[in-house]
Short mmCIF file of C-alpha atoms and ligand atoms in Angstrom, two decimals:
data_model
loop_
_atom_site.label_atom_id
_atom_site.label_comp_id
_atom_site.label_asym_id
_atom_site.label_seq_id
_atom_site.Cartn_x
_atom_site.Cartn_y
_atom_site.Cartn_z
CA MET A 1 141.35 31.96 82.98
CA ILE A 2 140.52 28.80 84.89
CA ASN A 3 143.30 26.29 85.37
CA PHE A 4 142.44 22.60 85.60
CA THR A 5 145.05 19.88 85.63
CA GLN A 6 142.61 17.14 86.58
CA LEU A 7 138.99 16.82 85.59
CA VAL A 8 136.58 13.97 86.07
CA LEU A 9 134.63 13.02 82.96
CA ALA A 10 131.01 12.36 83.90
CA SER A 11 130.60 9.60 81.35
CA HIS A 12 130.61 5.82 81.20
CA ASN A 13 131.14 5.91 77.43
CA ALA A 14 134.70 4.87 76.56
CA GLY A 15 134.42 6.36 73.06
CA LYS A 16 133.75 9.82 74.48
CA LEU A 17 136.63 9.57 76.96
CA LYS A 18 139.07 8.67 74.20
CA GLU A 19 137.94 11.48 71.92
CA LEU A 20 137.79 14.16 74.63
CA GLN A 21 141.19 13.26 76.09
CA ALA A 22 142.76 13.39 72.62
CA MET A 23 141.25 16.84 72.05
CA LEU A 24 142.32 18.22 75.44
CA GLY A 25 145.92 17.08 75.10
CA GLU A 26 148.31 16.29 77.91
CA SER A 27 147.86 19.44 79.98
CA VAL A 28 144.56 18.15 81.41
CA HIS A 29 144.18 14.64 82.80
CA LEU A 30 140.61 13.36 82.29
CA ARG A 31 139.67 10.77 84.88
CA SER A 32 136.67 8.58 84.23
CA ILE A 33 133.77 8.69 86.70
CA GLY A 34 133.94 4.88 86.43
CA GLU A 35 136.96 5.06 88.80
CA PHE A 36 134.64 6.40 91.49
CA SER A 37 131.27 4.78 90.85
CA SER A 38 129.57 2.38 88.47
CA VAL A 39 126.11 3.88 89.07
CA GLU A 40 124.86 5.95 86.13
CA PRO A 41 122.56 8.86 86.97
CA GLU A 42 119.12 8.89 85.40
CA GLU A 43 119.06 11.38 82.53
CA THR A 44 115.77 13.05 83.38
CA GLY A 45 116.30 16.39 81.60
CA LEU A 46 114.34 17.51 78.56
CA SER A 47 117.35 18.97 76.81
CA PHE A 48 121.00 18.16 76.13
CA VAL A 49 121.92 21.11 78.37
CA GLU A 50 119.90 19.87 81.34
CA ASN A 51 121.27 16.34 81.06
CA ALA A 52 124.85 17.56 80.69
CA ILE A 53 124.54 19.71 83.82
CA LEU A 54 122.86 16.89 85.74
CA LYS A 55 125.66 14.44 84.84
CA ALA A 56 128.41 16.97 85.63
CA ARG A 57 126.97 17.85 89.07
CA ASN A 58 126.56 14.16 89.91
CA ALA A 59 130.19 13.39 88.99
CA ALA A 60 131.53 16.38 90.93
CA ARG A 61 129.56 15.30 93.97
CA ILE A 62 130.84 11.71 93.78
CA SER A 63 134.48 12.51 92.99
CA GLY A 64 135.06 15.82 94.76
CA LEU A 65 136.73 17.03 91.56
CA PRO A 66 135.68 19.56 88.92
CA ALA A 67 133.64 17.65 86.37
CA LEU A 68 133.06 17.71 82.63
CA ALA A 69 129.98 16.07 81.10
CA ASP A 70 129.10 15.40 77.47
CA ASP A 71 125.48 14.97 76.53
CA SER A 72 125.15 14.19 72.88
CA GLY A 73 122.97 12.49 70.34
CA LEU A 74 121.67 12.30 66.82
CA ALA A 75 118.75 14.45 65.64
CA VAL A 76 117.16 13.12 62.44
CA ASP A 77 115.10 15.61 60.39
CA PHE A 78 112.61 13.07 59.05
CA LEU A 79 111.92 11.91 62.63
CA GLY A 80 111.30 15.44 63.90
CA GLY A 81 114.65 15.52 65.72
CA ALA A 82 114.39 12.02 67.26
CA PRO A 83 116.11 10.15 68.77
CA GLY A 84 117.79 13.35 70.07
CA ILE A 85 118.33 13.28 73.84
CA TYR A 86 117.06 9.69 73.81
CA SER A 87 119.72 8.50 71.33
CA ALA A 88 121.43 6.14 73.80
CA ARG A 89 118.05 4.63 74.77
CA TYR A 90 116.48 4.57 71.29
CA ALA A 91 116.18 0.75 71.23
CA ASP A 92 115.30 0.56 74.95
CA GLY A 93 118.86 0.21 76.22
CA GLN A 94 119.86 -2.68 73.95
CA GLY A 95 123.01 -0.94 72.79
CA ASP A 96 124.57 0.59 69.68
CA ALA A 97 123.82 -2.22 67.21
CA ALA A 98 120.13 -2.28 68.15
CA ASN A 99 119.93 1.53 68.01
CA ASN A 100 121.42 1.52 64.52
CA ALA A 101 119.11 -1.26 63.32
CA LYS A 102 116.07 0.61 64.62
CA LEU A 103 117.15 3.82 62.90
CA LEU A 104 117.74 2.07 59.57
CA ASP A 105 114.30 0.53 59.84
CA ALA A 106 112.63 3.86 60.68
CA LEU A 107 114.15 5.37 57.51
CA LYS A 108 113.69 2.30 55.31
CA ASP A 109 111.85 3.90 52.40
CA VAL A 110 113.00 7.48 52.93
CA PRO A 111 114.86 8.98 49.94
CA GLU A 112 118.37 10.42 50.29
CA ALA A 113 117.26 14.05 50.12
CA GLU A 114 115.08 13.59 53.21
CA ARG A 115 117.69 11.79 55.34
CA GLY A 116 119.33 14.92 56.80
CA ALA A 117 120.53 14.67 60.40
CA GLN A 118 122.83 16.36 62.88
CA PHE A 119 124.96 15.15 65.69
CA VAL A 120 124.63 17.40 68.73
CA CYS A 121 127.10 17.72 71.60
CA VAL A 122 126.74 19.81 74.73
CA LEU A 123 129.67 19.96 77.13
CA ALA A 124 129.05 21.16 80.68
CA LEU A 125 131.84 21.91 83.10
CA VAL A 126 131.22 22.51 86.80
CA ARG A 127 133.89 23.58 89.26
CA HIS A 128 132.03 21.79 92.08
CA ALA A 129 128.69 20.05 92.59
CA GLU A 130 126.75 23.23 93.38
CA ASP A 131 128.49 25.49 90.86
CA PRO A 132 125.95 28.26 90.09
CA LEU A 133 127.57 29.07 86.74
CA PRO A 134 128.36 25.91 84.73
CA ILE A 135 130.37 26.50 81.55
CA LEU A 136 128.28 25.30 78.59
CA CYS A 137 129.51 24.77 75.03
CA GLU A 138 127.71 23.18 72.10
CA GLY A 139 128.64 21.77 68.75
CA LEU A 140 126.59 20.56 65.78
CA TRP A 141 127.67 18.37 62.87
CA HIS A 142 125.42 18.19 59.82
CA GLY A 143 125.20 15.11 57.66
CA ARG A 144 122.85 12.45 56.42
CA ILE A 145 121.78 8.95 57.43
CA LEU A 146 123.18 6.28 55.12
CA PRO A 147 121.00 3.38 53.88
CA ALA A 148 123.42 0.85 55.41
CA ALA A 149 126.23 0.81 57.96
CA SER A 150 129.76 1.45 56.79
CA GLY A 151 133.13 1.74 58.58
CA GLU A 152 134.77 0.38 61.72
CA HIS A 153 136.01 3.43 63.63
CA GLY A 154 134.28 5.55 66.25
CA PHE A 155 131.25 4.34 68.17
CA GLY A 156 127.47 4.63 68.39
CA TYR A 157 125.80 5.92 65.23
CA ASP A 158 129.08 6.65 63.40
CA PRO A 159 128.65 3.87 60.77
CA LEU A 160 125.31 5.40 59.70
CA PHE A 161 126.36 9.06 59.55
CA TRP A 162 127.46 10.33 56.15
CA VAL A 163 129.89 13.25 56.38
CA PRO A 164 129.41 15.59 53.38
CA GLU A 165 132.79 17.33 53.74
CA ARG A 166 134.62 13.98 53.41
CA ASP A 167 132.10 11.92 51.39
CA CYS A 168 132.30 8.95 53.74
CA SER A 169 130.72 7.76 56.97
CA SER A 170 132.06 9.09 60.26
CA ALA A 171 133.13 5.52 61.10
CA GLU A 172 135.35 5.62 57.99
CA LEU A 173 137.21 8.68 59.26
CA SER A 174 140.39 8.08 61.24
CA PRO A 175 140.02 9.04 64.91
CA SER A 176 142.19 12.12 64.39
CA GLU A 177 140.11 13.26 61.38
CA LYS A 178 136.85 12.83 63.28
CA ASN A 179 138.31 14.77 66.19
CA LEU A 180 138.96 17.76 63.94
CA ILE A 181 135.43 18.17 62.54
CA SER A 182 132.89 16.42 64.77
CA HIS A 183 130.14 17.94 66.93
CA ARG A 184 132.33 17.08 69.94
CA ALA A 185 135.36 18.78 68.38
CA ARG A 186 133.34 21.95 67.82
CA ALA A 187 132.05 22.02 71.39
CA MET A 188 135.54 21.29 72.72
CA ASP A 189 137.02 24.07 70.64
CA LEU A 190 134.70 26.52 72.38
CA LEU A 191 135.48 25.01 75.78
CA ARG A 192 139.22 25.32 75.25
CA GLN A 193 138.73 28.99 74.38
CA ARG A 194 136.65 29.51 77.54
CA LEU A 195 139.33 27.82 79.65
CA GLY A 196 142.15 29.81 78.07
CA LEU A 197 143.73 26.63 76.72
CA LYS A 198 144.19 28.11 73.25
O1 ITT B 1 125.73 9.45 79.32
P1 ITT B 1 127.14 8.95 79.19
O2 ITT B 1 127.59 8.11 80.34
O3 ITT B 1 128.11 10.04 78.85
O4 ITT B 1 127.22 7.96 77.92
P2 ITT B 1 126.06 7.71 76.83
O5 ITT B 1 126.63 6.82 75.78
O6 ITT B 1 124.80 7.30 77.50
O7 ITT B 1 125.91 9.17 76.21
P3 ITT B 1 124.60 10.07 76.00
O8 ITT B 1 123.62 9.86 77.08
O9 ITT B 1 125.13 11.46 75.77
O10 ITT B 1 123.98 9.53 74.65
C1 ITT B 1 124.66 9.78 73.45
C2 ITT B 1 124.12 8.90 72.34
O11 ITT B 1 124.48 9.46 71.09
C3 ITT B 1 125.44 8.65 70.44
N1 ITT B 1 126.58 9.49 70.03
C4 ITT B 1 127.04 10.61 70.65
N2 ITT B 1 128.15 11.07 70.07
C5 ITT B 1 128.41 10.22 69.06
C6 ITT B 1 129.44 10.14 68.11
O12 ITT B 1 130.46 10.98 68.11
N3 ITT B 1 129.38 9.16 67.21
C7 ITT B 1 128.37 8.26 67.22
N4 ITT B 1 127.38 8.24 68.10
C8 ITT B 1 127.39 9.22 69.02
C9 ITT B 1 125.94 7.65 71.48
O13 ITT B 1 126.32 6.43 70.89
C10 ITT B 1 124.72 7.50 72.38
O14 ITT B 1 123.81 6.58 71.82
MG1 MG B 2 123.84 8.60 78.77
#
């Protein structure tokens, strides 16, 4: 069992920090990498795993603390898995609203049955910047892309992601409901097992 009381989260995304801290509970204090640096590393990997490790190593190096990274995204079947690892940059860095508008446009005439998609989350935890054995955990969440945005909770693509097990968008779920069933929740469940936190 590995015992962490303080971890740095290698993310500048406030939505992720909120969700991950809620899932970890009070026994682990997640500190944002934003406390240490405002420079975001270039995500040059070709996979969620590579980008998660890259972000975790960078944060451990900058902070001197063990680091947790979350690399996540939305893989849309009709688009051959795009935007995938490029989800944050889908509309060339113009932000969530532009990403969502571009996705709706790309699926404009696509019927419901062909709008399948999954959220992917890979968590990587490194004990230090050169850790030769990062802990890796993944989670998938299957759903469908709605024809229009709906809901105010969450962040990113949540208003466009229809959740079959609840028959609503993930932005219509309360934060605590989303944190029980999301891709991030699944990955975190595995991580908590690996860390002996459950
Ligand atoms: O890299 P960091 O600093 O962690 O922050 P980021 O927002 O750039 O994060 P990613 O590179 O992992 O890109 C993830 C993309 O997928 C989206 N995404 C991930 N998880 C999501 C969730 O739970 N709900 C909605 N969108 C999500 C998110 O909005 C981004 O566009
Ligand atoms: Mg990113």
